[in-house]
Amino acid sequence: MLSIVSTPIGNLGDITLRAVETLKTCDAIVCEDTRVTGQLLKLLNIPRKELISCHGYSNPRKVDDLIRRLDEGRHLVLVSDAGTPGISDPGYALVSRARSEKIPIEVLPGPAAFLAALSASGLPINRFVYLGFLPLKKGRQTLLRSLKEEERTIVFYESVHRIERTLTEIADALKEQPERNIVVARELTKMHEEVITTTIAGLSEIAKSITKKGEFVLIIGAQ
Ligand code: SAM
């Protein structure tokens, strides 16, 4: 059995009861960084168990080995460093392979940064499009230009290293829609949680003044 388990995006209290029970009872945990997952187990008082590091899960031999263990009847848990596995994180290769091999899979839903940001945003979220991280080079300008035509709410991730550049580029790409709403959510569920609501017209100012620390989700409102 493969259990796909979401873990907190900052606040340990967001772990679910099912997640704790499953982490306790499984045979091994497939994770990104064994130090991060080891620390999570420690904070949850779960006795240390086998942690299998599997960064991209793209190495077919690694996935073969995990599938073999699952076939032998082992109970493996898939986690990422934070949030939901497979959402801008590894997991896809293992889950899709396990599906095609007809291995029993269960999912234990929980935190995901884009969902937390959407629900806190105050923007219309009955329809939205999730873009993950914007491309760094190839396709970036094309994608930024295409945002003008998107009628649904748009949500994506950005790292601290690029937040100022990305906000400035969005302000430029959407300058013909100055009233369009944009929300910058920072450090959700953590001590310095911040949700800033502005418009495209006010975005250049926010790009300069926002605290350049932590993790960010950006949401552009529907037109
Ligand atoms: N799998 C994760 C999920 O379900 O949200 C996403 C992992 S992705 C590698 C990491 C990105 O998620 C960060 O760069 C940031 O954009 C966003 N993120 C994660 N935790 C966050 C938080 N507490 N507040 C705001 N954004 C967060």
Coordinates of N, CA and C and ligand atoms in Angstrom, one line a residue:
M1 N 0.8 -1.2 0.0 CA 0.0 0.0 0.0 C 0.9 1.3 0.0
L2 N 0.5 2.2 -0.8 CA 1.2 3.5 -0.8 C 0.2 4.6 -0.3
S3 N 0.6 5.3 0.8 CA -0.2 6.3 1.4 C 0.5 7.7 1.0
I4 N -0.3 8.6 0.4 CA 0.2 9.9 0.0 C -0.3 10.8 1.1
V5 N 0.7 11.4 1.9 CA 0.4 12.2 3.1 C 0.9 13.6 3.0
S6 N -0.1 14.5 3.1 CA 0.3 16.0 3.2 C 0.8 16.3 4.6
T7 N 1.8 17.2 4.6 CA 2.3 17.6 5.9 C 2.2 19.2 6.0
P8 N 2.4 19.7 7.2 CA 2.2 21.2 7.4 C 3.1 22.0 6.5
I9 N 2.6 23.2 6.2 CA 3.4 24.2 5.4 C 4.1 25.2 6.4
G10 N 4.0 25.0 7.7 CA 4.7 25.9 8.6 C 4.2 25.6 10.0
N11 N 2.9 25.5 10.2 CA 2.4 25.3 11.6 C 2.2 23.8 11.8
L12 N 3.0 23.2 12.8 CA 2.9 21.8 13.1 C 1.5 21.3 13.4
G13 N 0.7 22.2 14.0 CA -0.6 21.9 14.4 C -1.5 21.5 13.3
D14 N -1.1 21.8 12.0 CA -1.9 21.4 10.9 C -1.7 20.0 10.4
I15 N -0.9 19.2 11.1 CA -0.9 17.8 10.7 C -2.2 17.1 11.1
T16 N -2.6 16.2 10.3 CA -3.9 15.6 10.6 C -3.7 14.3 11.5
L17 N -4.8 13.9 12.2 CA -4.7 12.7 13.1 C -4.4 11.5 12.2
R18 N -5.0 11.5 11.0 CA -4.8 10.3 10.1 C -3.3 10.3 9.7
A19 N -2.7 11.5 9.4 CA -1.3 11.5 9.0 C -0.4 11.0 10.1
V20 N -0.7 11.4 11.3 CA 0.2 10.9 12.4 C 0.1 9.4 12.6
E21 N -1.1 8.9 12.5 CA -1.3 7.5 12.7 C -0.6 6.7 11.6
T22 N -0.7 7.2 10.4 CA -0.1 6.5 9.2 C 1.4 6.6 9.2
L23 N 1.9 7.8 9.6 CA 3.4 7.9 9.8 C 3.9 6.9 10.8
K24 N 3.1 6.7 11.9 CA 3.5 5.8 13.0 C 3.5 4.4 12.5
T25 N 2.5 4.0 11.7 CA 2.3 2.6 11.5 C 3.0 2.0 10.2
C26 N 3.4 3.0 9.3 CA 3.9 2.5 8.0 C 5.3 1.8 8.2
D27 N 5.7 1.1 7.1 CA 7.1 0.5 7.2 C 8.2 1.4 6.9
A28 N 8.0 2.4 6.0 CA 9.1 3.3 5.6 C 8.4 4.5 5.0
I29 N 9.2 5.6 5.0 CA 8.7 6.9 4.5 C 9.6 7.4 3.3
V30 N 9.0 7.6 2.2 CA 9.7 8.1 1.0 C 9.6 9.6 1.1
C31 N 10.7 10.3 1.1 CA 10.7 11.8 1.4 C 11.7 12.5 0.5
E32 N 11.7 13.8 0.5 CA 12.7 14.6 -0.3 C 14.0 14.6 0.5
D33 N 13.9 15.2 1.7 CA 15.1 15.4 2.5 C 14.9 14.7 3.8
T34 N 15.8 13.7 4.1 CA 15.6 12.9 5.3 C 15.7 13.7 6.6
R35 N 16.5 14.8 6.5 CA 16.7 15.7 7.7 C 15.3 16.4 8.0
V36 N 14.7 16.9 7.0 CA 13.4 17.6 7.2 C 12.4 16.6 7.7
T37 N 12.2 15.5 7.1 CA 11.2 14.5 7.5 C 11.6 13.9 8.9
G38 N 12.9 13.7 9.1 CA 13.3 13.2 10.4 C 12.9 14.2 11.5
Q39 N 13.1 15.5 11.3 CA 12.7 16.5 12.2 C 11.2 16.5 12.5
L40 N 10.5 16.3 11.4 CA 9.0 16.3 11.6 C 8.6 15.1 12.5
L41 N 9.2 14.0 12.3 CA 8.9 12.8 13.1 C 9.2 13.1 14.6
K42 N 10.4 13.7 14.8 CA 10.8 14.1 16.1 C 9.8 15.0 16.8
L43 N 9.4 16.0 16.1 CA 8.5 17.0 16.7 C 7.1 16.3 17.0
L44 N 6.8 15.3 16.2 CA 5.5 14.6 16.4 C 5.6 13.4 17.4
N45 N 6.8 13.3 17.9 CA 7.1 12.1 18.8 C 6.9 10.8 18.2
I46 N 7.2 10.7 16.9 CA 7.0 9.4 16.2 C 8.4 8.7 16.2
P47 N 8.5 7.5 16.7 CA 9.8 6.8 16.7 C 10.4 6.8 15.3
R48 N 11.7 7.1 15.2 CA 12.4 7.1 13.9 C 12.2 5.8 13.2
K49 N 12.0 5.9 11.9 CA 11.9 4.7 11.1 C 12.7 4.9 9.8
E50 N 12.6 3.9 8.9 CA 13.4 4.0 7.7 C 12.9 5.2 6.8
L51 N 13.8 6.1 6.4 CA 13.5 7.2 5.6 C 14.2 7.0 4.2
I52 N 13.4 6.9 3.2 CA 14.1 6.7 1.9 C 14.1 8.0 1.1
S53 N 15.3 8.5 0.9 CA 15.4 9.8 0.2 C 15.2 9.6 -1.3
C54 N 14.3 10.4 -1.9 CA 14.0 10.2 -3.3 C 13.7 11.6 -3.9
H55 N 14.7 12.4 -4.3 CA 14.5 13.8 -4.6 C 13.5 14.0 -5.8
G56 N 13.9 13.7 -7.0 CA 13.0 14.0 -8.1 C 12.1 12.8 -8.4
Y57 N 12.4 11.7 -7.8 CA 11.7 10.4 -8.1 C 11.7 10.2 -9.6
S58 N 12.6 10.8 -10.3 CA 12.6 10.6 -11.7 C 13.6 9.5 -12.1
N59 N 14.5 9.1 -11.2 CA 15.4 8.0 -11.5 C 14.6 6.7 -11.6
P60 N 14.4 6.2 -12.8 CA 13.6 5.0 -12.9 C 14.0 3.8 -12.0
R61 N 15.3 3.7 -11.7 CA 15.7 2.6 -10.9 C 15.2 2.7 -9.5
K62 N 15.2 4.0 -9.0 CA 14.8 4.3 -7.7 C 13.3 3.9 -7.6
V63 N 12.5 4.4 -8.6 CA 11.1 4.1 -8.6 C 10.9 2.6 -8.7
D64 N 11.7 1.9 -9.5 CA 11.6 0.4 -9.6 C 11.7 -0.2 -8.2
D65 N 12.7 0.3 -7.5 CA 13.0 -0.3 -6.2 C 11.8 -0.1 -5.2
L66 N 11.2 1.1 -5.3 CA 10.0 1.4 -4.4 C 8.8 0.6 -4.8
I67 N 8.6 0.4 -6.2 CA 7.5 -0.5 -6.6 C 7.7 -1.9 -6.2
R68 N 9.0 -2.4 -6.2 CA 9.3 -3.8 -5.8 C 8.8 -3.9 -4.3
R69 N 9.2 -2.9 -3.5 CA 8.9 -3.0 -2.1 C 7.4 -3.0 -1.9
L70 N 6.7 -2.2 -2.6 CA 5.2 -2.1 -2.5 C 4.6 -3.5 -3.0
D71 N 5.2 -4.0 -4.0 CA 4.7 -5.3 -4.5 C 4.9 -6.4 -3.5
E72 N 5.9 -6.3 -2.7 CA 6.2 -7.3 -1.6 C 5.3 -7.1 -0.4
G73 N 4.4 -6.1 -0.5 CA 3.4 -5.9 0.6 C 3.8 -4.9 1.6
R74 N 4.9 -4.1 1.4 CA 5.3 -3.1 2.4 C 4.4 -1.9 2.3
H75 N 4.2 -1.3 3.4 CA 3.4 -0.1 3.5 C 4.3 1.2 3.4
L76 N 4.3 1.9 2.3 CA 5.2 3.1 2.2 C 4.3 4.3 2.2
V77 N 4.9 5.3 2.9 CA 4.2 6.7 2.9 C 5.1 7.6 2.0
L78 N 4.4 8.4 1.2 CA 5.0 9.4 0.4 C 4.7 10.8 1.0
V79 N 5.8 11.5 1.3 CA 5.6 12.9 1.8 C 6.6 13.8 1.0
S80 N 6.4 15.1 1.1 CA 7.4 16.0 0.6 C 7.9 16.8 1.8
D81 N 8.8 17.8 1.5 CA 9.3 18.5 2.7 C 8.1 19.3 3.4
A82 N 7.2 19.7 2.6 CA 6.0 20.5 3.2 C 4.9 20.5 2.2
G83 N 3.7 20.4 2.8 CA 2.5 20.5 1.9 C 2.1 19.2 1.3
T84 N 1.6 19.3 0.1 CA 1.0 18.1 -0.6 C 2.0 17.5 -1.6
P85 N 2.4 16.3 -1.5 CA 3.3 15.7 -2.5 C 2.7 15.8 -3.9
G86 N 3.7 16.1 -4.8 CA 3.2 16.3 -6.2 C 2.8 17.7 -6.6
I87 N 2.5 18.5 -5.6 CA 2.2 19.9 -5.9 C 3.5 20.7 -5.9
S88 N 4.0 21.0 -7.1 CA 5.3 21.7 -7.2 C 6.4 20.9 -6.3
D89 N 6.2 19.7 -6.2 CA 7.1 18.8 -5.4 C 7.2 17.5 -6.1
P90 N 8.2 16.6 -5.7 CA 8.2 15.3 -6.3 C 7.0 14.4 -5.9
G91 N 6.8 13.4 -6.6 CA 5.7 12.5 -6.3 C 5.0 11.9 -7.5
Y92 N 5.0 12.7 -8.6 CA 4.2 12.2 -9.7 C 4.7 10.9 -10.3
A93 N 6.0 10.7 -10.4 CA 6.5 9.5 -11.1 C 6.2 8.3 -10.3
L94 N 6.3 8.4 -9.0 CA 6.0 7.2 -8.1 C 4.5 6.9 -8.1
V95 N 3.7 7.9 -8.0 CA 2.2 7.7 -7.9 C 1.7 7.2 -9.3
S96 N 2.2 7.7 -10.4 CA 1.7 7.3 -11.7 C 2.1 5.9 -11.9
R97 N 3.3 5.5 -11.6 CA 3.8 4.1 -11.7 C 3.0 3.2 -10.8
A98 N 2.8 3.6 -9.6 CA 2.0 2.7 -8.7 C 0.6 2.5 -9.2
R99 N 0.0 3.5 -9.8 CA -1.3 3.4 -10.4 C -1.3 2.4 -11.5
S100 N -0.3 2.5 -12.4 CA -0.3 1.6 -13.5 C 0.1 0.2 -13.1
E101 N 0.7 0.0 -12.0 CA 1.0 -1.3 -11.5 C -0.1 -1.9 -10.6
K102 N -1.2 -1.1 -10.5 CA -2.4 -1.5 -9.7 C -2.1 -1.7 -8.2
I103 N -1.1 -0.9 -7.7 CA -0.8 -1.0 -6.3 C -1.9 -0.2 -5.5
P104 N -2.4 -0.7 -4.4 CA -3.4 0.0 -3.7 C -2.8 1.4 -3.2
I105 N -3.5 2.4 -3.4 CA -3.1 3.8 -3.0 C -4.1 4.4 -2.2
E106 N -3.7 5.1 -1.1 CA -4.7 5.9 -0.4 C -4.1 7.3 -0.2
V107 N -5.0 8.3 -0.1 CA -4.5 9.7 0.0 C -5.0 10.3 1.3
L108 N -4.1 11.0 2.0 CA -4.5 11.7 3.2 C -4.3 13.2 3.0
P109 N -5.4 13.9 2.6 CA -5.2 15.3 2.2 C -4.9 16.1 3.4
G110 N -4.4 17.3 3.1 CA -4.0 18.2 4.2 C -3.5 19.5 3.6
P111 N -2.5 20.2 4.2 CA -2.1 21.5 3.7 C -1.6 21.5 2.3
A112 N -1.8 22.6 1.6 CA -1.2 23.0 0.4 C -1.2 24.5 0.4
A113 N 0.0 25.1 0.1 CA 0.1 26.6 0.2 C -0.8 27.3 -0.7
F114 N -1.0 26.8 -1.9 CA -1.9 27.6 -2.9 C -3.4 27.6 -2.4
L115 N -3.8 26.4 -1.8 CA -5.2 26.4 -1.3 C -5.4 27.3 -0.1
A116 N -4.4 27.3 0.8 CA -4.5 28.2 2.0 C -4.5 29.7 1.5
A117 N -3.7 30.0 0.5 CA -3.6 31.4 0.0 C -4.9 31.8 -0.7
L118 N -5.5 30.9 -1.5 CA -6.7 31.2 -2.2 C -7.8 31.4 -1.2
S119 N -7.9 30.5 -0.2 CA -9.1 30.7 0.7 C -8.9 31.9 1.6
A120 N -7.7 32.4 1.8 CA -7.5 33.6 2.6 C -7.5 34.9 1.8
S121 N -7.6 34.8 0.5 CA -7.3 35.9 -0.4 C -8.5 36.9 -0.5
G122 N -9.7 36.4 -0.3 CA -10.8 37.3 -0.5 C -11.1 37.6 -2.0
L123 N -10.4 36.9 -2.8 CA -10.7 37.0 -4.3 C -11.7 35.9 -4.7
P124 N -12.3 36.1 -5.8 CA -13.3 35.0 -6.3 C -12.5 33.7 -6.6
I125 N -12.9 32.6 -6.0 CA -12.1 31.4 -6.2 C -12.9 30.2 -6.6
N126 N -14.1 30.5 -7.1 CA -14.9 29.4 -7.6 C -14.3 28.7 -8.8
R127 N -13.5 29.5 -9.6 CA -12.7 28.9 -10.7 C -11.3 29.5 -10.6
F128 N -10.3 28.7 -10.7 CA -8.9 29.2 -10.7 C -8.0 28.4 -11.5
V129 N -6.8 28.9 -11.8 CA -5.8 28.1 -12.5 C -4.5 28.2 -11.7
Y130 N -3.9 27.0 -11.4 CA -2.7 27.0 -10.6 C -1.5 26.8 -11.6
L131 N -0.5 27.7 -11.5 CA 0.6 27.6 -12.5 C 1.9 27.1 -11.9
G132 N 1.9 26.7 -10.6 CA 3.2 26.3 -10.0 C 4.1 27.5 -9.9
F133 N 5.4 27.2 -10.2 CA 6.4 28.3 -10.3 C 6.5 28.8 -11.8
L134 N 6.6 30.1 -12.0 CA 6.7 30.6 -13.3 C 8.1 30.1 -13.9
P135 N 8.1 29.9 -15.2 CA 9.4 29.5 -15.8 C 10.5 30.6 -15.6
L136 N 11.7 30.2 -15.4 CA 12.8 31.2 -15.1 C 13.2 31.9 -16.4
K137 N 13.3 31.2 -17.5 CA 13.8 31.8 -18.7 C 12.9 31.6 -19.9
K138 N 13.0 30.4 -20.5 CA 12.2 30.1 -21.7 C 10.7 30.1 -21.4
G139 N 10.0 30.8 -22.1 CA 8.6 30.9 -22.0 C 8.1 31.8 -20.9
R140 N 9.0 32.5 -20.2 CA 8.5 33.3 -19.1 C 7.8 34.6 -19.6
Q141 N 8.4 35.2 -20.6 CA 7.7 36.5 -21.1 C 6.4 36.1 -21.8
T142 N 6.4 35.0 -22.5 CA 5.1 34.6 -23.2 C 4.0 34.4 -22.1
L143 N 4.4 33.7 -21.1 CA 3.4 33.3 -20.0 C 3.0 34.6 -19.3
L144 N 3.9 35.5 -19.0 CA 3.5 36.8 -18.4 C 2.5 37.6 -19.2
R145 N 2.8 37.6 -20.5 CA 1.9 38.3 -21.5 C 0.5 37.7 -21.5
S146 N 0.5 36.3 -21.4 CA -0.8 35.6 -21.5 C -1.7 35.8 -20.3
L147 N -1.1 36.3 -19.2 CA -2.0 36.5 -18.0 C -3.1 37.5 -18.3
K148 N -2.8 38.4 -19.2 CA -3.8 39.5 -19.6 C -5.1 38.9 -20.0
E149 N -5.0 37.7 -20.8 CA -6.2 37.1 -21.4 C -6.9 36.1 -20.4
E150 N -6.2 35.7 -19.3 CA -6.8 34.7 -18.5 C -8.0 35.3 -17.7
E151 N -9.1 34.6 -17.8 CA -10.3 35.2 -17.1 C -10.5 34.6 -15.7
R152 N -9.8 33.5 -15.4 CA -9.9 32.9 -14.1 C -8.9 33.5 -13.1
T153 N -9.2 33.3 -11.8 CA -8.2 33.7 -10.8 C -6.9 32.8 -11.1
I154 N -5.7 33.5 -10.9 CA -4.5 32.8 -11.2 C -3.7 32.7 -9.9
V155 N -3.2 31.5 -9.6 CA -2.4 31.3 -8.4 C -1.1 30.7 -8.7
F156 N 0.0 31.2 -8.2 CA 1.3 30.5 -8.4 C 2.3 30.8 -7.3
Y157 N 3.4 30.1 -7.3 CA 4.4 30.1 -6.2 C 5.6 31.0 -6.7
E158 N 6.2 31.6 -5.7 CA 7.5 32.3 -6.0 C 8.4 32.2 -4.8
S159 N 9.7 32.2 -5.1 CA 10.7 32.1 -4.0 C 11.1 33.5 -3.6
V160 N 11.7 33.5 -2.5 CA 12.2 34.8 -2.0 C 13.2 35.5 -2.9
H161 N 14.0 34.6 -3.6 CA 15.1 35.2 -4.5 C 14.5 36.0 -5.7
R162 N 13.3 35.7 -6.1 CA 12.8 36.3 -7.3 C 11.5 37.1 -7.0
I163 N 11.1 37.3 -5.8 CA 9.8 37.9 -5.5 C 9.8 39.3 -6.1
E164 N 10.8 40.1 -5.9 CA 10.8 41.5 -6.3 C 10.7 41.6 -7.8
R165 N 11.6 40.8 -8.5 CA 11.6 40.8 -9.9 C 10.2 40.3 -10.5
T166 N 9.6 39.3 -10.0 CA 8.4 38.8 -10.5 C 7.2 39.8 -10.3
L167 N 7.2 40.4 -9.1 CA 6.1 41.4 -8.9 C 6.3 42.5 -9.9
T168 N 7.5 43.0 -10.1 CA 7.8 44.1 -11.0 C 7.4 43.7 -12.4
E169 N 7.7 42.5 -12.8 CA 7.4 42.0 -14.2 C 5.9 41.9 -14.4
I170 N 5.2 41.4 -13.3 CA 3.7 41.3 -13.5 C 3.1 42.7 -13.6
A171 N 3.6 43.6 -12.8 CA 3.1 45.0 -12.9 C 3.2 45.5 -14.3
D172 N 4.3 45.2 -14.9 CA 4.6 45.7 -16.3 C 3.7 45.0 -17.3
A173 N 3.6 43.6 -17.1 CA 2.8 42.8 -18.1 C 1.3 43.2 -18.1
L174 N 0.8 43.6 -16.9 CA -0.6 43.8 -16.8 C -0.9 45.3 -16.6
K175 N 0.0 46.2 -17.1 CA -0.2 47.6 -16.8 C -1.5 48.2 -17.4
E176 N -2.0 47.5 -18.5 CA -3.3 48.0 -19.1 C -4.5 47.6 -18.2
Q177 N -4.3 46.8 -17.2 CA -5.4 46.4 -16.3 C -5.1 46.9 -14.8
P178 N -4.9 48.2 -14.7 CA -4.5 48.7 -13.4 C -5.4 48.4 -12.2
E179 N -6.7 48.1 -12.5 CA -7.6 47.9 -11.3 C -7.6 46.4 -10.9
R180 N -6.9 45.6 -11.7 CA -7.0 44.1 -11.4 C -6.4 43.8 -10.0
N181 N -7.1 43.0 -9.2 CA -6.6 42.7 -7.9 C -5.4 41.7 -7.9
I182 N -4.5 41.9 -6.9 CA -3.5 40.9 -6.7 C -3.2 40.8 -5.2
V183 N -3.0 39.5 -4.8 CA -2.8 39.2 -3.4 C -1.4 38.6 -3.3
V184 N -0.6 39.0 -2.4 CA 0.7 38.4 -2.1 C 0.6 37.8 -0.7
A185 N 0.6 36.5 -0.6 CA 0.5 35.8 0.7 C 1.9 35.3 1.1
R186 N 2.3 35.7 2.3 CA 3.7 35.3 2.7 C 3.7 34.6 4.0
E187 N 4.5 33.5 4.1 CA 4.7 32.8 5.4 C 3.3 32.3 6.0
L188 N 2.5 31.8 5.2 CA 1.2 31.3 5.7 C 1.3 30.3 6.8
T189 N 0.5 30.4 7.8 CA 0.4 29.5 9.0 C 1.6 29.7 9.9
K190 N 2.5 30.6 9.6 CA 3.7 30.8 10.4 C 3.6 32.1 11.2
M191 N 4.6 32.4 12.1 CA 4.5 33.6 13.0 C 4.4 34.9 12.2
H192 N 5.0 35.0 11.0 CA 5.0 36.3 10.3 C 4.1 36.2 9.1
E193 N 3.0 35.4 9.3 CA 2.0 35.3 8.2 C 1.5 36.7 7.8
E194 N 1.4 36.9 6.5 CA 1.0 38.2 5.9 C 0.3 38.0 4.6
V195 N -0.9 38.7 4.5 CA -1.6 38.6 3.2 C -1.9 40.1 2.8
I196 N -1.2 40.4 1.7 CA -1.3 41.8 1.2 C -2.2 41.9 0.0
T197 N -3.2 42.7 0.1 CA -4.1 42.9 -1.1 C -3.8 44.2 -1.8
T198 N -3.6 44.2 -3.1 CA -3.3 45.4 -3.8 C -3.9 45.3 -5.2
T199 N -3.6 46.3 -6.0 CA -4.0 46.2 -7.4 C -2.7 46.3 -8.3
I200 N -2.9 46.0 -9.6 CA -1.7 46.1 -10.4 C -1.1 47.5 -10.4
A201 N -1.9 48.5 -10.2 CA -1.4 49.9 -10.1 C -0.5 50.0 -8.9
G202 N -0.8 49.3 -7.8 CA 0.0 49.5 -6.6 C 1.1 48.5 -6.5
L203 N 1.3 47.6 -7.4 CA 2.2 46.5 -7.3 C 3.7 46.8 -7.2
S204 N 4.1 47.8 -8.0 CA 5.5 48.2 -8.1 C 6.0 48.6 -6.7
E205 N 5.1 49.4 -6.0 CA 5.4 49.9 -4.7 C 5.5 48.7 -3.7
I206 N 4.6 47.7 -3.8 CA 4.6 46.5 -2.9 C 5.9 45.7 -3.2
A207 N 6.3 45.6 -4.5 CA 7.5 44.9 -4.9 C 8.7 45.4 -4.1
K208 N 8.7 46.7 -4.0 CA 9.9 47.3 -3.3 C 9.8 47.2 -1.8
S209 N 8.6 47.3 -1.2 CA 8.5 47.5 0.2 C 8.3 46.1 1.0
I210 N 7.8 45.1 0.2 CA 7.5 43.8 0.9 C 8.7 43.2 1.6
T211 N 8.5 42.6 2.7 CA 9.6 41.9 3.5 C 10.1 40.8 2.6
K212 N 11.4 40.8 2.3 CA 11.9 39.8 1.4 C 12.5 38.6 2.2
K213 N 11.6 38.0 2.9 CA 11.9 36.8 3.7 C 10.8 35.8 3.6
G214 N 11.1 34.5 3.6 CA 10.1 33.5 3.7 C 9.6 33.0 2.4
E215 N 8.4 32.5 2.4 CA 7.8 31.8 1.2 C 6.6 32.6 0.8
F216 N 6.3 32.6 -0.6 CA 5.3 33.4 -1.1 C 4.4 32.7 -2.1
V217 N 3.1 33.1 -2.0 CA 2.1 32.7 -3.0 C 1.5 33.9 -3.6
L218 N 1.4 34.0 -4.9 CA 0.8 35.2 -5.6 C -0.5 34.8 -6.2
I219 N -1.5 35.7 -6.1 CA -2.8 35.4 -6.7 C -3.2 36.6 -7.5
I220 N -3.5 36.4 -8.7 CA -4.0 37.5 -9.5 C -5.5 37.3 -9.7
G221 N -6.3 38.3 -9.4 CA -7.8 38.1 -9.5 C -8.3 38.0 -10.9
A222 N -9.5 37.4 -10.9 CA -10.1 37.2 -12.3 C -10.4 38.6 -12.8
Q223 N -10.4 38.7 -14.2 CA -10.7 40.1 -14.8 C -12.1 40.4 -14.6
Ligands
SAM1 N1 4.0 20.9 -2.0 C1 3.9 22.3 -1.5 C2 2.4 22.6 -1.3 O1 1.6 21.7 -1.3 O2 2.1 23.8 -1.2 C3 4.7 23.3 -2.3 C4 6.1 23.0 -2.4 S1 7.0 24.2 -3.4 C5 8.6 23.4 -3.5 C6 7.4 25.5 -2.2 C7 6.7 26.8 -2.5 O3 5.4 26.7 -1.9 C8 7.4 28.0 -1.8 O4 8.4 28.5 -2.6 C9 6.2 28.9 -1.7 O5 6.0 29.6 -3.0 C10 5.1 28.0 -1.4 N2 4.9 27.9 0.0 C11 5.2 26.8 0.8 N3 4.9 27.0 2.1 C12 4.4 28.3 2.1 C13 3.9 29.1 3.2 N4 3.9 28.7 4.5 N5 3.5 30.4 2.9 C14 3.5 30.8 1.6 N6 4.0 30.1 0.6 C15 4.4 28.8 0.8

